Amino acid sequence: MNNLPPNSGHSRGRGRGTKRNDDANRGLGLQLGQSSKETRPDKPVPSMETEKRVLENIPSSTDSEVQATEGDPRGSVRGRRLITEVVHSRPQGLTTKSGTTGTKIAVQTNYFKILKRPCWTIFQYRVDFEPEVDNTRYRRGYVHEHKNILGGYIFDGTVLFCTTQFKVKELVTKNHAGENITIKIKHVGSVEAADNQQFQVLNLILRRAMEGLNLQLVSRNYFDPKAKIKLDNYRMELWPGYHTSIRQHESDILLCAEIAHKVMRTDTLYNILSEAIRDNDDYQDAFKRQVMGMICLTDYNNKTYRIDDVDFGASPISKFNTKDGDISYVEYYKKRYNITIRDHKQPLVVSRPTEKNIRGGTDQLIMLVPELARATGMTDAMRANFQLMKAMSEYTRLTPDRRIERLRVLNQRLQSSKESMDVLKSWNIELDSALVEIPARVLPPEKIVFGDQKRFLCDSRADWTQEFRKNLMYSHVDIKRWYVITPQRSFRETEEFVKLCIRAASGMKMIISEPRYDKIPDDRNGTYSQSIDNAVAKDPQIIMLVLKAPNEEKYSCIKKRTCVDRPVPSQVVTLKTIAPRKEKSSGLMSIATKVVIQMNAKLMGAPWMIELPVRGLMTVGFDVCHSSKNKNKSYGALVATMDMKSSTRYYSSVTEHMKGQELSDQMSINMTCALKAFRDHHGTLPERILFFRDGVGDGQLHQVVNTEVKFLKTKLDEIYKSAGKEDGCRMAFIVVAKRINTRYFANKRNPVPGTVVDDVITLPERYDFFLVSQAVRQGTVSPTNYNVIHDNMGLSADKLQMLAYKMTHMYYNYSGTCRVPSVCQYAHKLAFLVAESINRSPSSGLENQLYFL
């Protein structure tokens, strides 16, 4: 984190990509039932004396955001965590960021107002102990004994914030052995009420207040283990909790509170080991593959650890060093926690100490017993389990009225808890009991344009699937040469489905000829590859491939062949989709219609269009996806339109980059290629460029604002000036964020698609707005945040908002609106395909087609 630029001054959400949520689930705070006044240290099990491997041989944790396992992380600003600055990304000269178009409505938000704006000065002190006290809990405990002198304070182990001023103060306390310990407190600075640093302190005060609700700190957020929901059939628990942050918004300081849930499994690592032994010949390799990188929870001290290795040479009867001599793990757990380890032959799992552990003096490997460690988070198999996800969604997908009620309950609990109120009063902070109500607008509904210029006015469902039954596609490409590759055994079902596709296409006046079939004898990867080679030799427009069941390895093999080695558009379908059981076969015509629409889009047809008022506009989407094979490798994908007013073509490219590498070079190279494709197609450069950048966390915003945009603008201006356009490039660069905690509600219901908010809860240092573009059937809809960090296009805030909304209607994989502009969704789809399946850049022969749909 030392090399990270300053970010926005509040606790940042996890980044994007394939890293799972559970990766960030490190570092539990106090033990259940332990009060914050107890300061007993909790030493992790030391490494074994026989452990010969050096720390460097074990892969280090890739999660630099959250450190864990020793000491109390609450309110911590120690070590490398930065007190951060606000990134000012609002373009200079902007007069207003509020739009006017649309129907005005009032919406409720998940924000509470801080009624008393703090007018205090916070003094910052450095605290030293003599003799030195290493353990953070002891240090906090010793300072707590003098709370009457200090008044309201926050202490993280080294830095003390409080409202009482003094130059140097020495306090004396006694340790357990009765020895005197001197606490030296030295003034090092102050935080004025106008400082951005005060919001860091306000968030720490809020966390201290939430401790009074008996919530459990897991990673950065508080959860309520007493209100846990048990899903015994699936061996897991759901802990309800809250994401909270305090920030300066347009005119008020607001507290954002969002409902969260943490998945806690009741499975132990021993259960996983037993299943690996039962189901695999090489159980050691299978067990390692399943648990490496996983976050586990140990109930005896309520802490989380990242698993970095498994030591099959060690067991619970192995011994390790303590100050009282050697002791086995069996004896240690019996003596320390009164826990009896049943299986003495199980291996031990290894957790490499984090940098925080090392700073705290724990530099040995932490050895854990599988029987005593619980797995956390969800596996891919769990996510694929429809029944489990449905059972979870009953509790996690809260309707707006239930969500509002839960937020009110949180507020009431804070207001009625004496301990919480004492903390807030000691800092002269008062919280409003009502949710903030703000003005919003509903943008006019969009008209979807079909063939023969027929139009459909979108309703509140934002879905036009049914319209294909009576309308033609906007433009289509007849498929006259195509191949279908299917296992011999599935030929009859495949043939029936192909006939349905031909029928569905004829209803939309699109001609699909009878394909050539290649009936392969088996479904091995090599057989599919050979069949693709034979088919490509006949120069087909597109190839359809049938898989017996979803299989990542086969899918990857097919896509590598059709996107890199033998570039040709391909459509992969599974037998389960095209030949469902009889009771589910009623929707087969709908599936065939969707497949035809998708194949048409891959061949540069356009299933539908929108009314676009701007001519000569290139819309660009950029997203990043991390490689599943190599954690240090990522792929950045760029997808651009070629002026939708006159062309249905797209341009796409993907570049690989290593972790921490600057993206400006690749982005400008990709944009140069996109401009070349535009010029080749239209004979001129685009008049305006609307660039949507996805995949940016708050911590990366500084880099995007100060490096990426400036570099890109300079390059584009060079290209435009060399083409005789002295004014340079007219461009708007907008950062799109989906993973946000903001929610808003209209009359305790979800707001309709097109509801935009551009005041009160937006940020003064940004040119930003929130937009709901989807309609959801379950739970609460999540708005998308748009942050305009550069704009010389000459369009008002109103027009930018309307353009962003229009672009959410153009994703051809779904005949409805999506959460982000379609070019962002295309870029994500392409980056994900390359990162997960292809792992190399696709052939340039496909760059003008949406082959990745």
Coordinates of N, CA and C in Angstrom, one line a residue, residues 448-456 464-478 503-511 593 596-597 600 605-609 812 815:
I448 N -37.1 2.0 -28.3 CA -36.2 1.0 -28.9 C -36.7 0.9 -30.4
V449 N -35.7 1.0 -31.3 CA -35.9 0.9 -32.7 C -35.7 -0.5 -33.3
F450 N -36.7 -1.0 -33.9 CA -36.6 -2.4 -34.6 C -36.6 -2.2 -36.1
G451 N -36.6 -3.3 -36.8 CA -36.6 -3.3 -38.3 C -37.8 -2.5 -38.8
D452 N -37.7 -2.0 -40.0 CA -38.8 -1.2 -40.7 C -39.1 0.1 -39.8
Q453 N -38.1 0.5 -39.0 CA -38.2 1.7 -38.2 C -39.3 1.7 -37.2
K454 N -39.8 0.5 -36.8 CA -40.8 0.4 -35.8 C -40.2 0.7 -34.4
R455 N -41.0 1.4 -33.6 CA -40.5 1.8 -32.3 C -41.3 1.2 -31.1
F456 N -40.6 1.0 -30.0 CA -41.3 0.5 -28.8 C -40.8 1.4 -27.7
W464 N -37.8 -5.6 -23.4 CA -38.5 -5.7 -24.7 C -38.4 -7.1 -25.4
T465 N -38.2 -8.1 -24.5 CA -38.1 -9.5 -25.1 C -39.3 -9.9 -25.9
Q466 N -40.5 -9.6 -25.4 CA -41.8 -10.0 -26.1 C -41.9 -9.3 -27.4
E467 N -41.3 -8.2 -27.6 CA -41.4 -7.4 -28.9 C -40.9 -8.1 -30.1
F468 N -40.0 -9.1 -29.9 CA -39.4 -9.8 -31.0 C -40.4 -10.7 -31.7
R469 N -41.5 -11.0 -31.0 CA -42.5 -11.9 -31.5 C -43.3 -11.2 -32.7
K470 N -43.3 -9.8 -32.6 CA -44.0 -9.1 -33.7 C -43.2 -8.1 -34.4
N471 N -41.9 -8.0 -34.1 CA -41.0 -7.1 -34.8 C -39.8 -7.7 -35.5
L472 N -39.3 -7.1 -36.5 CA -38.0 -7.6 -37.1 C -36.8 -7.0 -36.3
M473 N -35.7 -7.6 -36.5 CA -34.5 -7.0 -36.0 C -34.1 -5.8 -36.8
Y474 N -33.4 -4.9 -36.1 CA -33.0 -3.6 -36.8 C -32.2 -3.9 -38.0
S475 N -31.2 -4.7 -37.9 CA -30.5 -5.2 -39.2 C -30.0 -6.6 -38.9
H476 N -30.1 -7.4 -39.9 CA -29.7 -8.8 -39.7 C -28.7 -9.3 -40.8
V477 N -28.0 -10.3 -40.5 CA -27.1 -10.9 -41.5 C -27.6 -12.4 -41.7
D478 N -28.0 -12.7 -43.0 CA -28.5 -14.0 -43.3 C -27.3 -15.0 -43.1
R503 N -36.7 -21.6 -37.6 CA -38.1 -21.1 -37.5 C -38.2 -19.8 -36.8
A504 N -37.4 -19.6 -35.7 CA -37.4 -18.4 -35.0 C -36.9 -17.2 -35.8
A505 N -35.9 -17.5 -36.6 CA -35.2 -16.5 -37.5 C -36.2 -16.1 -38.6
S506 N -36.9 -17.1 -39.2 CA -37.8 -16.8 -40.3 C -39.0 -15.8 -39.8
G507 N -39.3 -16.0 -38.5 CA -40.4 -15.1 -37.9 C -39.9 -13.7 -37.9
M508 N -38.5 -13.5 -37.8 CA -37.9 -12.1 -37.8 C -37.4 -11.8 -39.2
K509 N -37.8 -12.5 -40.3 CA -37.4 -12.3 -41.7 C -35.9 -12.4 -41.9
M510 N -35.3 -13.3 -41.0 CA -33.9 -13.6 -41.2 C -33.7 -15.0 -41.7
I511 N -32.9 -15.1 -42.8 CA -32.8 -16.4 -43.4 C -31.6 -17.2 -42.8
T593 N -34.9 -18.2 -30.0 CA -34.9 -16.8 -30.4 C -33.7 -16.0 -29.9
V596 N -30.5 -17.0 -31.8 CA -30.5 -16.4 -33.1 C -30.1 -14.9 -33.0
I597 N -30.7 -14.2 -32.0 CA -30.3 -12.8 -31.8 C -28.8 -12.7 -31.5
N600 N -26.7 -13.3 -34.6 CA -26.8 -12.2 -35.5 C -25.9 -11.1 -35.1
G605 N -24.7 -8.0 -37.2 CA -26.0 -7.5 -37.3 C -26.4 -6.7 -36.0
A606 N -27.5 -6.0 -36.0 CA -27.9 -5.2 -34.8 C -29.4 -5.6 -34.5
P607 N -29.6 -6.3 -33.4 CA -31.0 -6.7 -33.1 C -31.9 -5.6 -32.9
W608 N -31.4 -4.5 -32.3 CA -32.2 -3.3 -32.1 C -31.3 -2.0 -32.0
M609 N -31.9 -0.9 -32.0 CA -31.1 0.4 -31.9 C -31.9 1.3 -31.0
Y812 N -26.6 -6.5 -26.3 CA -27.3 -7.5 -27.1 C -27.4 -8.9 -26.5
S815 N -32.3 -8.6 -23.8 CA -33.2 -7.6 -24.4 C -33.9 -6.8 -23.3

